[in-house]
PDB file of N, CA and C in Angstrom:
ATOM      1  N   MET Y   1     -16.013 -25.259 -53.462  1.00  0.00           N
ATOM      2  CA  MET Y   1     -15.547 -25.733 -52.183  1.00  0.00           C
ATOM      3  C   MET Y   1     -14.427 -24.811 -51.698  1.00  0.00           C
ATOM      4  N   LYS Y   2     -14.552 -24.350 -50.467  1.00  0.00           N
ATOM      5  CA  LYS Y   2     -13.562 -23.467 -49.854  1.00  0.00           C
ATOM      6  C   LYS Y   2     -12.521 -24.287 -49.099  1.00  0.00           C
ATOM      7  N   LYS Y   3     -11.327 -23.719 -48.993  1.00  0.00           N
ATOM      8  CA  LYS Y   3     -10.265 -24.336 -48.189  1.00  0.00           C
ATOM      9  C   LYS Y   3     -10.145 -23.536 -46.901  1.00  0.00           C
ATOM     10  N   ILE Y   4     -10.278 -24.228 -45.768  1.00  0.00           N
ATOM     11  CA  ILE Y   4     -10.263 -23.571 -44.466  1.00  0.00           C
ATOM     12  C   ILE Y   4      -9.163 -24.181 -43.607  1.00  0.00           C
ATOM     13  N   ALA Y   5      -8.348 -23.321 -43.009  1.00  0.00           N
ATOM     14  CA  ALA Y   5      -7.317 -23.758 -42.067  1.00  0.00           C
ATOM     15  C   ALA Y   5      -7.760 -23.377 -40.662  1.00  0.00           C
ATOM     16  N   VAL Y   6      -7.706 -24.327 -39.750  1.00  0.00           N
ATOM     17  CA  VAL Y   6      -7.995 -24.065 -38.340  1.00  0.00           C
ATOM     18  C   VAL Y   6      -6.684 -24.227 -37.584  1.00  0.00           C
ATOM     19  N   ILE Y   7      -6.215 -23.133 -36.981  1.00  0.00           N
ATOM     20  CA  ILE Y   7      -4.962 -23.150 -36.235  1.00  0.00           C
ATOM     21  C   ILE Y   7      -5.291 -23.287 -34.754  1.00  0.00           C
ATOM     22  N   ILE Y   8      -4.747 -24.324 -34.138  1.00  0.00           N
ATOM     23  CA  ILE Y   8      -5.024 -24.596 -32.728  1.00  0.00           C
ATOM     24  C   ILE Y   8      -3.862 -24.096 -31.884  1.00  0.00           C
ATOM     25  N   SER Y   9      -4.185 -23.241 -30.912  1.00  0.00           N
ATOM     26  CA  SER Y   9      -3.151 -22.858 -29.943  1.00  0.00           C
ATOM     27  C   SER Y   9      -3.708 -22.988 -28.530  1.00  0.00           C
ATOM     28  N   ASN Y  10      -4.476 -22.028 -28.052  1.00  0.00           N
ATOM     29  CA  ASN Y  10      -4.917 -22.055 -26.652  1.00  0.00           C
ATOM     30  C   ASN Y  10      -6.237 -22.790 -26.429  1.00  0.00           C
ATOM     31  N   ARG Y  11      -7.250 -22.483 -27.195  1.00  0.00           N
ATOM     32  CA  ARG Y  11      -8.584 -23.065 -26.976  1.00  0.00           C
ATOM     33  C   ARG Y  11      -8.742 -24.316 -27.841  1.00  0.00           C
ATOM     34  N   GLN Y  12      -8.104 -25.379 -27.422  1.00  0.00           N
ATOM     35  CA  GLN Y  12      -8.000 -26.590 -28.230  1.00  0.00           C
ATOM     36  C   GLN Y  12      -9.343 -27.269 -28.460  1.00  0.00           C
ATOM     37  N   ALA Y  13     -10.123 -27.468 -27.418  1.00  0.00           N
ATOM     38  CA  ALA Y  13     -11.403 -28.168 -27.560  1.00  0.00           C
ATOM     39  C   ALA Y  13     -12.341 -27.393 -28.475  1.00  0.00           C
ATOM     40  N   GLU Y  14     -12.369 -26.078 -28.316  1.00  0.00           N
ATOM     41  CA  GLU Y  14     -13.245 -25.252 -29.147  1.00  0.00           C
ATOM     42  C   GLU Y  14     -12.799 -25.276 -30.607  1.00  0.00           C
ATOM     43  N   ALA Y  15     -11.503 -25.227 -30.838  1.00  0.00           N
ATOM     44  CA  ALA Y  15     -10.984 -25.256 -32.205  1.00  0.00           C
ATOM     45  C   ALA Y  15     -11.358 -26.555 -32.909  1.00  0.00           C
ATOM     46  N   LEU Y  16     -11.245 -27.675 -32.215  1.00  0.00           N
ATOM     47  CA  LEU Y  16     -11.588 -28.968 -32.812  1.00  0.00           C
ATOM     48  C   LEU Y  16     -13.089 -29.091 -33.045  1.00  0.00           C
ATOM     49  N   ARG Y  17     -13.889 -28.527 -32.143  1.00  0.00           N
ATOM     50  CA  ARG Y  17     -15.346 -28.544 -32.314  1.00  0.00           C
ATOM     51  C   ARG Y  17     -15.740 -27.741 -33.553  1.00  0.00           C
ATOM     52  N   VAL Y  18     -15.128 -26.577 -33.719  1.00  0.00           N
ATOM     53  CA  VAL Y  18     -15.409 -25.744 -34.888  1.00  0.00           C
ATOM     54  C   VAL Y  18     -14.953 -26.443 -36.164  1.00  0.00           C
ATOM     55  N   ALA Y  19     -13.782 -27.052 -36.135  1.00  0.00           N
ATOM     56  CA  ALA Y  19     -13.286 -27.777 -37.312  1.00  0.00           C
ATOM     57  C   ALA Y  19     -14.248 -28.884 -37.712  1.00  0.00           C
ATOM     58  N   ALA Y  20     -14.768 -29.598 -36.722  1.00  0.00           N
ATOM     59  CA  ALA Y  20     -15.737 -30.662 -37.013  1.00  0.00           C
ATOM     60  C   ALA Y  20     -17.001 -30.078 -37.630  1.00  0.00           C
ATOM     61  N   GLY Y  21     -17.463 -28.961 -37.108  1.00  0.00           N
ATOM     62  CA  GLY Y  21     -18.656 -28.320 -37.654  1.00  0.00           C
ATOM     63  C   GLY Y  21     -18.452 -27.822 -39.074  1.00  0.00           C
ATOM     64  N   LEU Y  22     -17.270 -27.313 -39.366  1.00  0.00           N
ATOM     65  CA  LEU Y  22     -16.988 -26.806 -40.712  1.00  0.00           C
ATOM     66  C   LEU Y  22     -17.007 -27.912 -41.761  1.00  0.00           C
ATOM     67  N   THR Y  23     -16.726 -29.130 -41.366  1.00  0.00           N
ATOM     68  CA  THR Y  23     -16.752 -30.231 -42.333  1.00  0.00           C
ATOM     69  C   THR Y  23     -18.167 -30.507 -42.826  1.00  0.00           C
ATOM     70  N   LEU Y  24     -19.173 -30.076 -42.077  1.00  0.00           N
ATOM     71  CA  LEU Y  24     -20.562 -30.277 -42.502  1.00  0.00           C
ATOM     72  C   LEU Y  24     -20.911 -29.439 -43.723  1.00  0.00           C
ATOM     73  N   LEU Y  25     -20.130 -28.407 -43.994  1.00  0.00           N
ATOM     74  CA  LEU Y  25     -20.365 -27.540 -45.145  1.00  0.00           C
ATOM     75  C   LEU Y  25     -19.725 -28.084 -46.417  1.00  0.00           C
ATOM     76  N   ASP Y  26     -19.135 -29.262 -46.340  1.00  0.00           N
ATOM     77  CA  ASP Y  26     -18.431 -29.880 -47.466  1.00  0.00           C
ATOM     78  C   ASP Y  26     -17.239 -29.059 -47.941  1.00  0.00           C
ATOM     79  N   ASP Y  27     -16.660 -28.284 -47.039  1.00  0.00           N
ATOM     80  CA  ASP Y  27     -15.439 -27.554 -47.349  1.00  0.00           C
ATOM     81  C   ASP Y  27     -14.241 -28.377 -46.896  1.00  0.00           C
ATOM     82  N   ALA Y  28     -13.095 -28.127 -47.516  1.00  0.00           N
ATOM     83  CA  ALA Y  28     -11.862 -28.813 -47.114  1.00  0.00           C
ATOM     84  C   ALA Y  28     -11.312 -28.124 -45.876  1.00  0.00           C
ATOM     85  N   VAL Y  29     -11.138 -28.873 -44.808  1.00  0.00           N
ATOM     86  CA  VAL Y  29     -10.667 -28.322 -43.538  1.00  0.00           C
ATOM     87  C   VAL Y  29      -9.347 -28.991 -43.167  1.00  0.00           C
ATOM     88  N   ASP Y  30      -8.347 -28.163 -42.880  1.00  0.00           N
ATOM     89  CA  ASP Y  30      -7.071 -28.662 -42.388  1.00  0.00           C
ATOM     90  C   ASP Y  30      -6.824 -28.083 -41.005  1.00  0.00           C
ATOM     91  N   ILE Y  31      -6.282 -28.909 -40.126  1.00  0.00           N
ATOM     92  CA  ILE Y  31      -6.029 -28.523 -38.745  1.00  0.00           C
ATOM     93  C   ILE Y  31      -4.526 -28.394 -38.544  1.00  0.00           C
ATOM     94  N   PHE Y  32      -4.114 -27.260 -37.989  1.00  0.00           N
ATOM     95  CA  PHE Y  32      -2.707 -27.005 -37.703  1.00  0.00           C
ATOM     96  C   PHE Y  32      -2.527 -26.892 -36.196  1.00  0.00           C
ATOM     97  N   LEU Y  33      -1.760 -27.786 -35.626  1.00  0.00           N
ATOM     98  CA  LEU Y  33      -1.470 -27.787 -34.195  1.00  0.00           C
ATOM     99  C   LEU Y  33      -0.086 -27.175 -34.015  1.00  0.00           C
ATOM    100  N   LEU Y  34      -0.037 -25.981 -33.424  1.00  0.00           N
ATOM    101  CA  LEU Y  34       1.220 -25.250 -33.339  1.00  0.00           C
ATOM    102  C   LEU Y  34       1.771 -25.214 -31.920  1.00  0.00           C
ATOM    103  N   ASP Y  35       2.976 -25.690 -31.758  1.00  0.00           N
ATOM    104  CA  ASP Y  35       3.789 -25.550 -30.549  1.00  0.00           C
ATOM    105  C   ASP Y  35       3.298 -26.289 -29.309  1.00  0.00           C
ATOM    106  N   ASN Y  36       2.082 -26.761 -29.262  1.00  0.00           N
ATOM    107  CA  ASN Y  36       1.558 -27.430 -28.068  1.00  0.00           C
ATOM    108  C   ASN Y  36       0.938 -28.768 -28.428  1.00  0.00           C
ATOM    109  N   ARG Y  37       1.145 -29.732 -27.578  1.00  0.00           N
ATOM    110  CA  ARG Y  37       0.458 -31.013 -27.737  1.00  0.00           C
ATOM    111  C   ARG Y  37      -0.987 -30.847 -27.292  1.00  0.00           C
ATOM    112  N   LEU Y  38      -1.855 -31.695 -27.787  1.00  0.00           N
ATOM    113  CA  LEU Y  38      -3.252 -31.645 -27.361  1.00  0.00           C
ATOM    114  C   LEU Y  38      -3.362 -32.109 -25.915  1.00  0.00           C
ATOM    115  N   ASN Y  39      -4.103 -31.373 -25.123  1.00  0.00           N
ATOM    116  CA  ASN Y  39      -4.241 -31.666 -23.699  1.00  0.00           C
ATOM    117  C   ASN Y  39      -5.473 -32.536 -23.470  1.00  0.00           C
ATOM    118  N   THR Y  40      -5.363 -33.806 -23.817  1.00  0.00           N
ATOM    119  CA  THR Y  40      -6.513 -34.712 -23.723  1.00  0.00           C
ATOM    120  C   THR Y  40      -6.820 -35.118 -22.293  1.00  0.00           C
ATOM    121  N   VAL Y  41      -5.875 -34.953 -21.387  1.00  0.00           N
ATOM    122  CA  VAL Y  41      -6.116 -35.311 -19.984  1.00  0.00           C
ATOM    123  C   VAL Y  41      -6.999 -34.262 -19.318  1.00  0.00           C
ATOM    124  N   ALA Y  42      -6.664 -32.993 -19.490  1.00  0.00           N
ATOM    125  CA  ALA Y  42      -7.427 -31.917 -18.858  1.00  0.00           C
ATOM    126  C   ALA Y  42      -8.782 -31.714 -19.523  1.00  0.00           C
ATOM    127  N   GLU Y  43      -8.847 -31.968 -20.820  1.00  0.00           N
ATOM    128  CA  GLU Y  43     -10.099 -31.754 -21.546  1.00  0.00           C
ATOM    129  C   GLU Y  43     -10.457 -33.007 -22.343  1.00  0.00           C
ATOM    130  N   PRO Y  44     -11.301 -33.876 -21.787  1.00  0.00           N
ATOM    131  CA  PRO Y  44     -11.689 -35.105 -22.486  1.00  0.00           C
ATOM    132  C   PRO Y  44     -12.410 -34.847 -23.809  1.00  0.00           C
ATOM    133  N   LEU Y  45     -13.016 -33.665 -23.966  1.00  0.00           N
ATOM    134  CA  LEU Y  45     -13.690 -33.347 -25.225  1.00  0.00           C
ATOM    135  C   LEU Y  45     -12.720 -33.308 -26.397  1.00  0.00           C
ATOM    136  N   ILE Y  46     -11.475 -32.987 -26.127  1.00  0.00           N
ATOM    137  CA  ILE Y  46     -10.476 -32.954 -27.190  1.00  0.00           C
ATOM    138  C   ILE Y  46     -10.336 -34.337 -27.811  1.00  0.00           C
ATOM    139  N   PHE Y  47     -10.208 -35.351 -26.989  1.00  0.00           N
ATOM    140  CA  PHE Y  47     -10.074 -36.720 -27.487  1.00  0.00           C
ATOM    141  C   PHE Y  47     -11.317 -37.131 -28.267  1.00  0.00           C
ATOM    142  N   LYS Y  48     -12.491 -36.779 -27.765  1.00  0.00           N
ATOM    143  CA  LYS Y  48     -13.745 -37.124 -28.442  1.00  0.00           C
ATOM    144  C   LYS Y  48     -13.840 -36.425 -29.802  1.00  0.00           C
ATOM    145  N   ASN Y  49     -13.444 -35.147 -29.859  1.00  0.00           N
ATOM    146  CA  ASN Y  49     -13.489 -34.412 -31.124  1.00  0.00           C
ATOM    147  C   ASN Y  49     -12.486 -34.969 -32.131  1.00  0.00           C
ATOM    148  N   ILE Y  50     -11.300 -35.358 -31.662  1.00  0.00           N
ATOM    149  CA  ILE Y  50     -10.305 -35.962 -32.557  1.00  0.00           C
ATOM    150  C   ILE Y  50     -10.828 -37.279 -33.115  1.00  0.00           C
ATOM    151  N   GLN Y  51     -11.467 -38.081 -32.280  1.00  0.00           N
ATOM    152  CA  GLN Y  51     -12.039 -39.346 -32.758  1.00  0.00           C
ATOM    153  C   GLN Y  51     -13.073 -39.088 -33.847  1.00  0.00           C
ATOM    154  N   MET Y  52     -13.911 -38.077 -33.649  1.00  0.00           N
ATOM    155  CA  MET Y  52     -14.927 -37.755 -34.645  1.00  0.00           C
ATOM    156  C   MET Y  52     -14.276 -37.269 -35.941  1.00  0.00           C
ATOM    157  N   LEU Y  53     -13.282 -36.394 -35.827  1.00  0.00           N
ATOM    158  CA  LEU Y  53     -12.604 -35.877 -37.012  1.00  0.00           C
ATOM    159  C   LEU Y  53     -11.848 -36.974 -37.757  1.00  0.00           C
ATOM    160  N   ASN Y  54     -11.361 -37.976 -37.048  1.00  0.00           N
ATOM    161  CA  ASN Y  54     -10.652 -39.083 -37.697  1.00  0.00           C
ATOM    162  C   ASN Y  54     -11.555 -39.884 -38.625  1.00  0.00           C
ATOM    163  N   MET Y  55     -12.857 -39.828 -38.413  1.00  0.00           N
ATOM    164  CA  MET Y  55     -13.799 -40.538 -39.281  1.00  0.00           C
ATOM    165  C   MET Y  55     -14.057 -39.782 -40.581  1.00  0.00           C
ATOM    166  N   ILE Y  56     -13.638 -38.527 -40.644  1.00  0.00           N
ATOM    167  CA  ILE Y  56     -13.863 -37.693 -41.823  1.00  0.00           C
ATOM    168  C   ILE Y  56     -12.574 -37.665 -42.635  1.00  0.00           C
ATOM    169  N   GLU Y  57     -12.633 -38.161 -43.844  1.00  0.00           N
ATOM    170  CA  GLU Y  57     -11.419 -38.310 -44.651  1.00  0.00           C
ATOM    171  C   GLU Y  57     -10.896 -37.003 -45.223  1.00  0.00           C
ATOM    172  N   SER Y  58     -11.725 -35.974 -45.315  1.00  0.00           N
ATOM    173  CA  SER Y  58     -11.302 -34.740 -45.968  1.00  0.00           C
ATOM    174  C   SER Y  58     -10.541 -33.791 -45.048  1.00  0.00           C
ATOM    175  N   VAL Y  59     -10.234 -34.220 -43.830  1.00  0.00           N
ATOM    176  CA  VAL Y  59      -9.529 -33.371 -42.876  1.00  0.00           C
ATOM    177  C   VAL Y  59      -8.040 -33.693 -42.909  1.00  0.00           C
ATOM    178  N   GLY Y  60      -7.219 -32.644 -43.025  1.00  0.00           N
ATOM    179  CA  GLY Y  60      -5.771 -32.815 -42.972  1.00  0.00           C
ATOM    180  C   GLY Y  60      -5.241 -32.340 -41.629  1.00  0.00           C
ATOM    181  N   TYR Y  61      -4.204 -32.985 -41.134  1.00  0.00           N
ATOM    182  CA  TYR Y  61      -3.633 -32.661 -39.827  1.00  0.00           C
ATOM    183  C   TYR Y  61      -2.154 -32.331 -39.985  1.00  0.00           C
ATOM    184  N   PHE Y  62      -1.737 -31.202 -39.408  1.00  0.00           N
ATOM    185  CA  PHE Y  62      -0.340 -30.790 -39.494  1.00  0.00           C
ATOM    186  C   PHE Y  62       0.118 -30.274 -38.131  1.00  0.00           C
ATOM    187  N   TYR Y  63       1.391 -30.466 -37.809  1.00  0.00           N
ATOM    188  CA  TYR Y  63       1.940 -29.931 -36.565  1.00  0.00           C
ATOM    189  C   TYR Y  63       3.391 -29.536 -36.770  1.00  0.00           C
ATOM    190  N   ASN Y  64       3.933 -28.720 -35.834  1.00  0.00           N
ATOM    191  CA  ASN Y  64       5.283 -28.188 -36.014  1.00  0.00           C
ATOM    192  C   ASN Y  64       6.230 -28.540 -34.875  1.00  0.00           C
ATOM    193  N   PHE Y  65       5.969 -29.626 -34.155  1.00  0.00           N
ATOM    194  CA  PHE Y  65       6.869 -30.052 -33.085  1.00  0.00           C
ATOM    195  C   PHE Y  65       7.135 -31.539 -33.231  1.00  0.00           C
ATOM    196  N   LYS Y  66       8.247 -31.966 -32.718  1.00  0.00           N
ATOM    197  CA  LYS Y  66       8.601 -33.389 -32.805  1.00  0.00           C
ATOM    198  C   LYS Y  66       7.879 -34.168 -31.720  1.00  0.00           C
ATOM    199  N   ASP Y  67       7.262 -35.265 -32.100  1.00  0.00           N
ATOM    200  CA  ASP Y  67       6.564 -36.115 -31.139  1.00  0.00           C
ATOM    201  C   ASP Y  67       6.500 -37.517 -31.709  1.00  0.00           C
ATOM    202  N   ASP Y  68       6.883 -38.487 -30.907  1.00  0.00           N
ATOM    203  CA  ASP Y  68       6.866 -39.880 -31.348  1.00  0.00           C
ATOM    204  C   ASP Y  68       5.611 -40.615 -30.913  1.00  0.00           C
ATOM    205  N   SER Y  69       4.700 -39.914 -30.274  1.00  0.00           N
ATOM    206  CA  SER Y  69       3.480 -40.537 -29.768  1.00  0.00           C
ATOM    207  C   SER Y  69       2.622 -41.055 -30.913  1.00  0.00           C
ATOM    208  N   SER Y  70       2.028 -42.204 -30.738  1.00  0.00           N
ATOM    209  CA  SER Y  70       1.151 -42.757 -31.775  1.00  0.00           C
ATOM    210  C   SER Y  70      -0.147 -41.962 -31.886  1.00  0.00           C
ATOM    211  N   PHE Y  71      -0.433 -41.118 -30.883  1.00  0.00           N
ATOM    212  CA  PHE Y  71      -1.643 -40.297 -30.927  1.00  0.00           C
ATOM    213  C   PHE Y  71      -1.623 -39.372 -32.139  1.00  0.00           C
ATOM    214  N   TYR Y  72      -0.443 -38.934 -32.531  1.00  0.00           N
ATOM    215  CA  TYR Y  72      -0.314 -37.984 -33.632  1.00  0.00           C
ATOM    216  C   TYR Y  72       0.000 -38.674 -34.959  1.00  0.00           C
ATOM    217  N   ASN Y  73      -0.348 -39.936 -35.104  1.00  0.00           N
ATOM    218  CA  ASN Y  73       0.022 -40.667 -36.321  1.00  0.00           C
ATOM    219  C   ASN Y  73      -0.669 -40.130 -37.570  1.00  0.00           C
ATOM    220  N   LYS Y  74      -1.806 -39.457 -37.449  1.00  0.00           N
ATOM    221  CA  LYS Y  74      -2.457 -38.867 -38.620  1.00  0.00           C
ATOM    222  C   LYS Y  74      -1.899 -37.489 -38.949  1.00  0.00           C
ATOM    223  N   PHE Y  75      -1.144 -36.916 -38.015  1.00  0.00           N
ATOM    224  CA  PHE Y  75      -0.594 -35.581 -38.214  1.00  0.00           C
ATOM    225  C   PHE Y  75       0.680 -35.658 -39.046  1.00  0.00           C
ATOM    226  N   ILE Y  76       0.882 -34.669 -39.888  1.00  0.00           N
ATOM    227  CA  ILE Y  76       2.076 -34.577 -40.726  1.00  0.00           C
ATOM    228  C   ILE Y  76       2.942 -33.448 -40.188  1.00  0.00           C
ATOM    229  N   PHE Y  77       4.216 -33.735 -39.942  1.00  0.00           N
ATOM    230  CA  PHE Y  77       5.123 -32.701 -39.439  1.00  0.00           C
ATOM    231  C   PHE Y  77       5.493 -31.744 -40.560  1.00  0.00           C
ATOM    232  N   LEU Y  78       5.386 -30.441 -40.281  1.00  0.00           N
ATOM    233  CA  LEU Y  78       5.839 -29.394 -41.190  1.00  0.00           C
ATOM    234  C   LEU Y  78       6.609 -28.362 -40.381  1.00  0.00           C
ATOM    235  N   SER Y  79       7.670 -27.821 -40.951  1.00  0.00           N
ATOM    236  CA  SER Y  79       8.403 -26.748 -40.274  1.00  0.00           C
ATOM    237  C   SER Y  79       7.548 -25.480 -40.289  1.00  0.00           C
ATOM    238  N   ASN Y  80       7.923 -24.495 -39.475  1.00  0.00           N
ATOM    239  CA  ASN Y  80       7.177 -23.235 -39.454  1.00  0.00           C
ATOM    240  C   ASN Y  80       7.167 -22.572 -40.825  1.00  0.00           C
ATOM    241  N   THR Y  81       8.275 -22.651 -41.534  1.00  0.00           N
ATOM    242  CA  THR Y  81       8.358 -22.067 -42.873  1.00  0.00           C
ATOM    243  C   THR Y  81       7.399 -22.765 -43.830  1.00  0.00           C
ATOM    244  N   MET Y  82       7.348 -24.075 -43.764  1.00  0.00           N
ATOM    245  CA  MET Y  82       6.447 -24.830 -44.641  1.00  0.00           C
ATOM    246  C   MET Y  82       4.983 -24.542 -44.307  1.00  0.00           C
ATOM    247  N   ILE Y  83       4.677 -24.398 -43.015  1.00  0.00           N
ATOM    248  CA  ILE Y  83       3.308 -24.065 -42.614  1.00  0.00           C
ATOM    249  C   ILE Y  83       2.934 -22.689 -43.149  1.00  0.00           C
ATOM    250  N   ALA Y  84       3.836 -21.718 -43.026  1.00  0.00           N
ATOM    251  CA  ALA Y  84       3.563 -20.364 -43.523  1.00  0.00           C
ATOM    252  C   ALA Y  84       3.269 -20.378 -45.019  1.00  0.00           C
ATOM    253  N   LYS Y  85       4.037 -21.131 -45.784  1.00  0.00           N
ATOM    254  CA  LYS Y  85       3.796 -21.226 -47.227  1.00  0.00           C
ATOM    255  C   LYS Y  85       2.469 -21.915 -47.524  1.00  0.00           C
ATOM    256  N   LYS Y  86       2.147 -22.951 -46.768  1.00  0.00           N
ATOM    257  CA  LYS Y  86       0.908 -23.704 -46.986  1.00  0.00           C
ATOM    258  C   LYS Y  86      -0.319 -22.846 -46.688  1.00  0.00           C
ATOM    259  N   LEU Y  87      -0.223 -21.992 -45.666  1.00  0.00           N
ATOM    260  CA  LEU Y  87      -1.366 -21.160 -45.281  1.00  0.00           C
ATOM    261  C   LEU Y  87      -1.771 -20.167 -46.371  1.00  0.00           C
ATOM    262  N   LEU Y  88      -0.865 -19.857 -47.273  1.00  0.00           N
ATOM    263  CA  LEU Y  88      -1.187 -18.938 -48.369  1.00  0.00           C
ATOM    264  C   LEU Y  88      -2.237 -19.509 -49.319  1.00  0.00           C
ATOM    265  N   ASP Y  89      -2.439 -20.812 -49.306  1.00  0.00           N
ATOM    266  CA  ASP Y  89      -3.371 -21.471 -50.220  1.00  0.00           C
ATOM    267  C   ASP Y  89      -4.810 -21.507 -49.716  1.00  0.00           C
ATOM    268  N   TYR Y  90      -5.071 -21.021 -48.507  1.00  0.00           N
ATOM    269  CA  TYR Y  90      -6.404 -21.160 -47.909  1.00  0.00           C
ATOM    270  C   TYR Y  90      -7.272 -19.936 -48.162  1.00  0.00           C
ATOM    271  N   ASP Y  91      -8.579 -20.186 -48.292  1.00  0.00           N
ATOM    272  CA  ASP Y  91      -9.542 -19.096 -48.427  1.00  0.00           C
ATOM    273  C   ASP Y  91      -9.799 -18.430 -47.076  1.00  0.00           C
ATOM    274  N   TYR Y  92      -9.831 -19.229 -46.021  1.00  0.00           N
ATOM    275  CA  TYR Y  92     -10.081 -18.728 -44.669  1.00  0.00           C
ATOM    276  C   TYR Y  92      -9.104 -19.376 -43.698  1.00  0.00           C
ATOM    277  N   ILE Y  93      -8.638 -18.580 -42.736  1.00  0.00           N
ATOM    278  CA  ILE Y  93      -7.772 -19.085 -41.673  1.00  0.00           C
ATOM    279  C   ILE Y  93      -8.394 -18.671 -40.350  1.00  0.00           C
ATOM    280  N   ILE Y  94      -8.676 -19.656 -39.509  1.00  0.00           N
ATOM    281  CA  ILE Y  94      -9.312 -19.407 -38.216  1.00  0.00           C
ATOM    282  C   ILE Y  94      -8.343 -19.850 -37.130  1.00  0.00           C
ATOM    283  N   LYS Y  95      -8.039 -18.951 -36.185  1.00  0.00           N
ATOM    284  CA  LYS Y  95      -7.093 -19.281 -35.111  1.00  0.00           C
ATOM    285  C   LYS Y  95      -7.820 -19.303 -33.771  1.00  0.00           C
ATOM    286  N   TYR Y  96      -7.570 -20.365 -33.012  1.00  0.00           N
ATOM    287  CA  TYR Y  96      -8.113 -20.492 -31.656  1.00  0.00           C
ATOM    288  C   TYR Y  96      -6.983 -20.659 -30.690  1.00  0.00           C
TER     289      TYR Y  96
END
């Protein structure tokens, strides 16, 4: 089983779609949301993809900004330094 990190920056809907597809390979997929909140208003597919990913238990969620919204309750806050150290453990890192 491979460990895959998907880093979300600009193309949020596409990154989440790819992350969902990667889970079909039975690989461990972690999603890193960096510096930006998910734009669920402009792109409804983002919300739909997050709902689908929430049903998959093997997906980890991490972000590097403070947010009290309940939308991010599955996400774990990590500092940039902690994210950099964590990324060293992955076999593949995909950035969108």
